[in-house]
Amino acid sequence: MQDTDLQSRLALWRVPGLGARLWAELLDRLGSPEAVLAAAPGELTRHGAPDRVAEAIHATTPAHAEPDLRWLEADPAHHVLRKGVDPAYPARLAELPDAPPLLFAKGDPGLLAWPGLAIVGSRNPSHNGRELARDFAQALATRGLGINSGLAQGIDAAAHQGALDAGGVTIAVMGTGPDRVYPARNRKLAHAIAAEGVLITELPVGVGVRRSHFPRRNRIISGLSLGTLVVEASLNSGSLITAYQALDQGRDVFAIPGSIHNPMARGCHRLIRDGARLVESVADILEELDLQQAQPAAADNATPDTIDTAPRTGPAEGPDPEYATLLEAMGHDPVALDTLVSRAGLTADAVSSMLLLLELQGRVQALPGGRYQRTGPEDV
């Protein structure tokens, strides 16, 4: 049996120029999507619709929803969530005055209720920025936070991959219809997210890439999330739009500082000047979000309400001889990277990677002049 409410909503959402706010106003005044579609243009304009939108609505029929209905029926992993109707529609997003009336989802829509942090940044980050995004995402996902981002290349992709590597929750918000992947190079990543997490978009089937879609996508990324972390961003980066939208939505904003000589750090520095929380470790985020207790999200009986976000005691699932060797070689005084490489008998790449993870866990502190010092407990 055809769901006439859903079909009418899908058809109506395809009307050019009908945004989320006008949608909500028309449904509030006319009572249902079917009534909106049946209304005369004059009645629609009296309720706030511009003339061209009123004419477009009048020309729309339920048959316009056919592409979306075919997509929905093609795969049991495909879903359409109606704001105010479907329980799986995310409550945090529904709080926004411009929340999308419909969400197209591929994957597990139940994950949209999971407490998450948005991680965003440059599409062309430095190697260090990409590694930071992946490692922060992996560490936060291990502690039970979902990782939300926009499927773009660069920081977004690294954040999604970090969450997947941790076996955690990740949500990708797309700037295209649900049947398109942009950029194409992230198609494999998108398939992995659909299998382990969920892809969502407010845009109907068949809608391709347009510049104007990405600010719309960004408000969903921040609106889904408890807060937004910006890893690297230039002053012109679209990730700053996400951050300022998060501030407007009353959500926390975090930024990782960088070198004053790195143009990819200037956006983060501006955010910090404007009130974003300066982040040096995962603990800074967990403390600000007041997420310190309970059990790991990876546990079989874990739910969004019983998440352990307390830092683990070691850099891996159990004691790791290489980390023990590195910490022993470090001693308790500041030491240079080259000295650590020599003392520990490990490669420079291995030591750098291990130091980064130890920094994220608050066990090691980076000091001026390329030196490091222990700050955490004795055991690994």
Short mmCIF file of C-alpha atoms in Angstrom, two decimals:
data_model
loop_
_atom_site.label_atom_id
_atom_site.label_comp_id
_atom_site.label_asym_id
_atom_site.label_seq_id
_atom_site.Cartn_x
_atom_site.Cartn_y
_atom_site.Cartn_z
CA MET A 1 0.00 0.00 0.00
CA GLN A 2 1.43 3.37 -1.03
CA ASP A 3 2.31 5.77 1.80
CA THR A 4 0.56 8.87 0.46
CA ASP A 5 2.00 11.12 3.17
CA LEU A 6 5.55 10.11 2.28
CA GLN A 7 4.91 10.40 -1.46
CA SER A 8 3.44 13.88 -1.04
CA ARG A 9 6.35 15.00 1.13
CA LEU A 10 8.89 13.69 -1.37
CA ALA A 11 7.13 15.43 -4.26
CA LEU A 12 6.80 18.69 -2.36
CA TRP A 13 10.47 18.66 -1.32
CA ARG A 14 11.45 18.65 -4.98
CA VAL A 15 9.87 22.09 -5.54
CA PRO A 16 12.64 24.59 -6.46
CA GLY A 17 13.02 27.38 -3.92
CA LEU A 18 11.02 25.67 -1.18
CA GLY A 19 13.35 25.76 1.82
CA ALA A 20 12.99 24.16 5.21
CA ARG A 21 11.57 27.26 6.92
CA LEU A 22 8.89 27.91 4.28
CA TRP A 23 8.07 24.18 4.23
CA ALA A 24 7.43 24.26 7.99
CA GLU A 25 5.31 27.40 7.71
CA LEU A 26 3.12 26.04 4.92
CA LEU A 27 2.55 22.70 6.66
CA ASP A 28 1.73 24.50 9.90
CA ARG A 29 -0.87 26.69 8.21
CA LEU A 30 -2.36 24.16 5.77
CA GLY A 31 -2.07 21.04 7.90
CA SER A 32 -0.52 18.41 5.61
CA PRO A 33 1.71 18.02 2.54
CA GLU A 34 -1.31 16.86 0.55
CA ALA A 35 -3.11 20.09 1.41
CA VAL A 36 -0.10 22.15 0.38
CA LEU A 37 0.06 20.41 -3.00
CA ALA A 38 -3.70 20.91 -3.49
CA ALA A 39 -3.68 24.61 -2.58
CA ALA A 40 -4.22 27.29 -5.22
CA PRO A 41 -1.28 29.63 -5.94
CA GLY A 42 -3.12 32.59 -4.41
CA GLU A 43 -3.64 30.71 -1.15
CA LEU A 44 0.03 29.72 -1.04
CA THR A 45 1.20 33.30 -1.55
CA ARG A 46 -1.12 34.45 1.25
CA HIS A 47 0.73 32.02 3.49
CA GLY A 48 4.15 33.41 2.59
CA ALA A 49 5.22 31.57 -0.58
CA PRO A 50 6.83 33.72 -3.28
CA ASP A 51 4.89 33.74 -6.56
CA ARG A 52 7.34 31.52 -8.43
CA VAL A 53 7.39 28.96 -5.58
CA ALA A 54 3.59 29.01 -5.35
CA GLU A 55 3.32 28.32 -9.09
CA ALA A 56 5.89 25.52 -8.84
CA ILE A 57 4.01 23.88 -5.96
CA HIS A 58 0.75 24.11 -7.93
CA ALA A 59 2.44 22.34 -10.86
CA THR A 60 3.76 19.51 -8.68
CA THR A 61 1.98 16.16 -8.36
CA PRO A 62 2.73 13.06 -6.26
CA ALA A 63 4.18 11.47 -9.41
CA HIS A 64 7.21 13.74 -9.06
CA ALA A 65 8.30 11.55 -6.13
CA GLU A 66 8.84 8.48 -8.32
CA PRO A 67 12.68 8.69 -8.50
CA ASP A 68 12.90 8.89 -4.71
CA LEU A 69 10.42 6.06 -4.20
CA ARG A 70 12.34 3.83 -6.63
CA TRP A 71 15.58 4.56 -4.73
CA LEU A 72 13.85 3.82 -1.41
CA GLU A 73 12.51 0.49 -2.62
CA ALA A 74 15.75 -0.60 -4.28
CA ASP A 75 17.62 -1.54 -1.09
CA PRO A 76 16.53 -2.30 2.50
CA ALA A 77 19.43 -0.10 3.65
CA HIS A 78 17.75 2.93 2.02
CA HIS A 79 15.52 5.08 4.25
CA VAL A 80 13.65 8.38 4.13
CA LEU A 81 13.13 10.01 7.52
CA ARG A 82 10.37 12.59 8.03
CA LYS A 83 10.86 15.28 10.64
CA GLY A 84 8.12 15.05 13.24
CA VAL A 85 6.92 11.68 11.92
CA ASP A 86 9.70 9.08 11.99
CA PRO A 87 11.29 8.27 15.39
CA ALA A 88 14.69 7.73 13.75
CA TYR A 89 14.87 11.38 12.68
CA PRO A 90 17.71 12.76 14.87
CA ALA A 91 16.42 14.80 17.80
CA ARG A 92 19.43 17.15 17.92
CA LEU A 93 18.93 18.08 14.28
CA ALA A 94 15.18 18.53 14.75
CA GLU A 95 15.90 21.33 17.25
CA LEU A 96 17.11 23.63 14.46
CA PRO A 97 14.67 26.17 13.02
CA ASP A 98 15.85 25.19 9.53
CA ALA A 99 16.05 21.44 10.11
CA PRO A 100 15.55 19.46 6.88
CA PRO A 101 11.97 18.17 6.60
CA LEU A 102 13.32 14.98 5.01
CA LEU A 103 16.55 13.02 5.35
CA PHE A 104 17.62 10.37 2.86
CA ALA A 105 19.73 7.78 4.68
CA LYS A 106 21.80 4.81 3.54
CA GLY A 107 22.97 2.52 6.32
CA ASP A 108 21.75 2.27 9.90
CA PRO A 109 19.48 5.25 10.72
CA GLY A 110 19.51 4.27 14.40
CA LEU A 111 23.06 5.64 14.59
CA LEU A 112 21.74 9.16 14.02
CA ALA A 113 20.82 9.25 17.72
CA TRP A 114 24.39 8.48 18.76
CA PRO A 115 26.27 11.31 20.55
CA GLY A 116 28.73 12.61 17.99
CA LEU A 117 31.40 15.19 17.33
CA ALA A 118 31.86 16.86 13.95
CA ILE A 119 35.45 16.88 12.68
CA VAL A 120 36.03 19.18 9.71
CA GLY A 121 38.83 21.06 8.01
CA SER A 122 40.74 21.71 4.84
CA ARG A 123 40.31 19.67 1.67
CA ASN A 124 44.06 20.09 1.13
CA PRO A 125 45.57 19.63 4.58
CA SER A 126 49.18 19.12 5.51
CA HIS A 127 50.36 15.58 6.19
CA ASN A 128 50.34 16.40 9.90
CA GLY A 129 46.79 17.78 9.71
CA ARG A 130 45.52 14.65 8.01
CA GLU A 131 47.18 12.46 10.64
CA LEU A 132 45.78 14.58 13.47
CA ALA A 133 42.25 14.28 12.08
CA ARG A 134 42.51 10.52 11.74
CA ASP A 135 44.10 10.03 15.17
CA PHE A 136 41.68 12.32 16.99
CA ALA A 137 38.75 10.57 15.28
CA GLN A 138 40.12 7.15 16.13
CA ALA A 139 40.74 8.07 19.78
CA LEU A 140 37.33 9.72 20.21
CA ALA A 141 35.51 6.86 18.46
CA THR A 142 37.29 4.39 20.75
CA ARG A 143 35.87 6.34 23.68
CA GLY A 144 32.35 6.10 22.31
CA LEU A 145 31.75 9.33 20.39
CA GLY A 146 30.40 9.15 16.85
CA ILE A 147 32.41 11.05 14.24
CA ASN A 148 30.38 13.24 11.87
CA SER A 149 31.78 14.89 8.76
CA GLY A 150 31.08 15.77 5.16
CA LEU A 151 32.77 13.04 3.05
CA ALA A 152 35.06 15.62 1.40
CA GLN A 153 38.67 14.79 0.63
CA GLY A 154 41.27 15.84 3.17
CA ILE A 155 40.29 16.26 6.82
CA ASP A 156 36.75 14.90 6.36
CA ALA A 157 37.94 11.66 4.78
CA ALA A 158 40.68 11.21 7.38
CA ALA A 159 38.15 11.67 10.21
CA HIS A 160 35.72 9.13 8.74
CA GLN A 161 38.56 6.66 8.22
CA GLY A 162 39.82 7.09 11.77
CA ALA A 163 36.39 6.24 13.15
CA LEU A 164 36.11 3.20 10.88
CA ASP A 165 39.58 2.03 11.92
CA ALA A 166 38.46 2.18 15.55
CA GLY A 167 35.32 0.15 14.82
CA GLY A 168 33.30 3.19 15.87
CA VAL A 169 30.30 5.13 14.61
CA THR A 170 30.65 7.58 11.73
CA ILE A 171 28.04 9.63 9.86
CA ALA A 172 28.73 11.26 6.50
CA VAL A 173 26.54 14.18 5.43
CA MET A 174 26.49 14.49 1.65
CA GLY A 175 26.11 17.58 -0.50
CA THR A 176 24.45 15.61 -3.31
CA GLY A 177 21.49 13.31 -3.70
CA PRO A 178 21.74 9.89 -2.00
CA ASP A 179 22.57 8.16 -5.28
CA ARG A 180 25.67 10.29 -5.93
CA VAL A 181 29.10 10.34 -4.26
CA TYR A 182 31.27 13.43 -4.35
CA PRO A 183 34.18 13.44 -4.72
CA ALA A 184 34.25 10.25 -6.78
CA ARG A 185 37.58 9.24 -5.23
CA ASN A 186 35.74 8.72 -1.93
CA ARG A 187 33.33 6.16 -3.37
CA LYS A 188 35.06 3.27 -1.58
CA LEU A 189 34.99 5.23 1.69
CA ALA A 190 31.28 5.99 1.18
CA HIS A 191 30.52 2.28 0.72
CA ALA A 192 32.40 1.49 3.94
CA ILE A 193 30.48 4.18 5.83
CA ALA A 194 27.15 2.88 4.50
CA ALA A 195 28.09 -0.62 5.65
CA GLU A 196 29.33 0.36 9.12
CA GLY A 197 27.66 3.73 9.77
CA VAL A 198 25.25 5.86 7.79
CA LEU A 199 25.26 8.30 4.85
CA ILE A 200 22.64 11.05 4.92
CA THR A 201 21.54 13.96 2.76
CA GLU A 202 18.55 16.29 2.55
CA LEU A 203 18.83 16.44 -1.25
CA PRO A 204 16.61 14.22 -3.44
CA VAL A 205 17.72 11.47 -5.78
CA GLY A 206 19.54 12.66 -8.87
CA VAL A 207 20.76 15.99 -7.47
CA GLY A 208 24.38 16.58 -8.40
CA VAL A 209 27.15 18.85 -7.17
CA ARG A 210 26.43 22.55 -6.73
CA ARG A 211 28.43 25.06 -4.71
CA SER A 212 25.31 26.27 -2.88
CA HIS A 213 24.64 22.79 -1.48
CA PHE A 214 27.70 22.70 0.78
CA PRO A 215 26.70 25.43 3.27
CA ARG A 216 23.35 23.61 3.54
CA ARG A 217 25.20 20.36 4.19
CA ASN A 218 27.41 22.03 6.79
CA ARG A 219 24.49 23.12 8.99
CA ILE A 220 23.42 19.47 9.14
CA ILE A 221 26.92 18.33 10.14
CA SER A 222 27.03 20.79 13.04
CA GLY A 223 23.35 20.34 13.88
CA LEU A 224 23.76 16.57 14.35
CA SER A 225 26.72 17.03 16.66
CA LEU A 226 27.40 17.92 20.27
CA GLY A 227 30.28 20.04 19.03
CA THR A 228 32.57 20.72 16.08
CA LEU A 229 36.34 20.25 15.95
CA VAL A 230 38.27 22.14 13.25
CA VAL A 231 41.65 20.53 12.60
CA GLU A 232 43.17 22.66 9.84
CA ALA A 233 41.51 25.48 7.93
CA SER A 234 42.53 28.50 5.93
CA LEU A 235 40.73 31.79 6.44
CA ASN A 236 38.57 31.01 3.38
CA SER A 237 37.81 27.41 4.31
CA GLY A 238 34.24 26.18 4.17
CA SER A 239 34.86 24.40 7.47
CA LEU A 240 34.73 27.82 9.16
CA ILE A 241 31.12 28.05 7.95
CA THR A 242 30.42 24.79 9.79
CA ALA A 243 32.10 26.12 12.92
CA TYR A 244 30.20 29.42 12.95
CA GLN A 245 26.95 27.57 12.24
CA ALA A 246 27.70 25.40 15.26
CA LEU A 247 28.17 28.54 17.37
CA ASP A 248 24.86 29.91 16.08
CA GLN A 249 23.22 26.59 16.99
CA GLY A 250 24.55 26.82 20.55
CA ARG A 251 27.00 23.94 20.09
CA ASP A 252 30.61 23.75 21.28
CA VAL A 253 33.41 24.60 18.87
CA PHE A 254 36.98 23.31 19.22
CA ALA A 255 40.07 24.17 17.20
CA ILE A 256 43.59 22.76 17.06
CA PRO A 257 46.24 25.49 16.90
CA GLY A 258 49.23 25.34 14.57
CA SER A 259 52.29 27.20 13.47
CA ILE A 260 51.89 30.92 12.80
CA HIS A 261 53.65 30.25 9.50
CA ASN A 262 51.10 27.63 8.37
CA PRO A 263 48.24 29.19 6.34
CA MET A 264 46.16 26.11 7.18
CA ALA A 265 46.28 27.12 10.87
CA ARG A 266 44.95 30.66 10.43
CA GLY A 267 41.30 29.65 10.34
CA CYS A 268 41.74 27.74 13.60
CA HIS A 269 43.48 30.70 15.18
CA ARG A 270 40.62 32.99 14.18
CA LEU A 271 38.12 30.59 15.72
CA ILE A 272 40.11 30.50 18.95
CA ARG A 273 40.16 34.32 19.04
CA ASP A 274 36.37 34.23 18.52
CA GLY A 275 35.83 31.92 21.47
CA ALA A 276 36.48 28.36 20.27
CA ARG A 277 38.11 26.03 22.80
CA LEU A 278 41.81 25.49 22.08
CA VAL A 279 42.43 21.75 21.87
CA GLU A 280 45.71 20.00 22.60
CA SER A 281 44.38 16.56 23.51
CA VAL A 282 41.30 14.37 23.39
CA ALA A 283 40.85 15.05 27.09
CA ASP A 284 40.15 18.73 26.33
CA ILE A 285 37.14 17.73 24.22
CA LEU A 286 35.82 15.12 26.64
CA GLU A 287 36.10 17.55 29.54
CA GLU A 288 34.25 20.32 27.72
CA LEU A 289 31.48 17.95 26.62
CA ASP A 290 31.35 16.47 30.14
CA LEU A 291 31.79 12.95 28.77
CA GLN A 292 33.98 11.09 31.22
CA GLN A 293 32.22 7.96 32.42
CA ALA A 294 30.56 4.65 31.49
CA GLN A 295 31.52 1.79 29.23
CA PRO A 296 33.11 1.53 25.77
CA ALA A 297 30.88 1.89 22.73
CA ALA A 298 32.52 -1.26 21.38
CA ALA A 299 30.98 -3.34 24.19
CA ASP A 300 28.23 -5.71 23.07
CA ASN A 301 25.66 -4.09 25.37
CA ALA A 302 26.65 -0.49 24.66
CA THR A 303 23.97 2.06 23.84
CA PRO A 304 24.17 5.82 23.26
CA ASP A 305 23.28 6.29 26.94
CA THR A 306 25.99 3.96 28.29
CA ILE A 307 29.14 5.12 26.58
CA ASP A 308 32.56 4.97 28.18
CA THR A 309 34.48 8.07 27.22
CA ALA A 310 37.05 7.76 29.99
CA PRO A 311 40.61 7.68 28.56
CA ARG A 312 42.14 4.24 28.31
CA THR A 313 45.22 3.52 30.39
CA GLY A 314 47.44 2.55 27.48
CA PRO A 315 47.99 3.36 23.81
CA ALA A 316 46.68 -0.01 22.67
CA GLU A 317 44.27 -2.70 23.88
CA GLY A 318 46.89 -3.93 26.34
CA PRO A 319 50.50 -3.25 27.35
CA ASP A 320 52.71 -2.70 24.32
CA PRO A 321 56.47 -3.41 24.64
CA GLU A 322 57.40 -0.73 22.10
CA TYR A 323 55.49 1.96 23.97
CA ALA A 324 57.08 0.81 27.24
CA THR A 325 60.50 1.03 25.59
CA LEU A 326 59.78 4.50 24.26
CA LEU A 327 58.58 5.83 27.62
CA GLU A 328 61.56 4.30 29.38
CA ALA A 329 63.89 5.92 26.84
CA MET A 330 62.16 9.25 27.40
CA GLY A 331 62.75 9.27 31.14
CA HIS A 332 61.23 12.25 32.93
CA ASP A 333 63.16 15.15 31.43
CA PRO A 334 62.58 16.94 28.12
CA VAL A 335 64.19 15.04 25.26
CA ALA A 336 64.59 15.64 21.51
CA LEU A 337 63.07 13.38 18.87
CA ASP A 338 66.48 12.35 17.48
CA THR A 339 67.60 11.36 20.96
CA LEU A 340 64.48 9.25 21.43
CA VAL A 341 65.04 7.48 18.11
CA SER A 342 68.59 6.66 19.17
CA ARG A 343 67.68 5.52 22.67
CA ALA A 344 64.63 3.44 21.72
CA GLY A 345 66.14 1.80 18.65
CA LEU A 346 63.02 2.56 16.59
CA THR A 347 62.56 4.41 13.30
CA ALA A 348 61.82 8.13 13.31
CA ASP A 349 58.41 7.49 11.69
CA ALA A 350 57.49 4.94 14.34
CA VAL A 351 58.54 7.21 17.19
CA SER A 352 56.65 10.19 15.70
CA SER A 353 53.46 8.13 15.34
CA MET A 354 53.74 6.75 18.87
CA LEU A 355 54.39 10.20 20.32
CA LEU A 356 51.30 11.57 18.60
CA LEU A 357 49.07 8.88 20.10
CA LEU A 358 50.64 9.40 23.53
CA GLU A 359 49.99 13.14 23.16
CA LEU A 360 46.34 12.50 22.32
CA GLN A 361 46.05 10.43 25.48
CA GLY A 362 47.66 13.13 27.60
CA ARG A 363 50.68 10.97 28.50
CA VAL A 364 53.28 13.01 26.64
CA GLN A 365 53.58 16.75 26.11
CA ALA A 366 55.21 18.43 23.11
CA LEU A 367 57.55 21.24 24.16
CA PRO A 368 59.16 24.11 22.21
CA GLY A 369 62.21 23.19 20.21
CA GLY A 370 60.92 19.79 19.11
CA ARG A 371 61.30 18.20 22.54
CA TYR A 372 58.93 15.90 24.43
CA GLN A 373 58.27 15.15 28.09
CA ARG A 374 56.23 12.57 29.96
CA THR A 375 53.13 13.80 31.75
CA GLY A 376 51.11 10.63 32.36
CA PRO A 377 51.29 7.56 34.58
CA GLU A 378 54.29 5.26 34.86
CA ASP A 379 52.78 2.08 33.41
CA VAL A 380 51.86 1.56 29.77
#
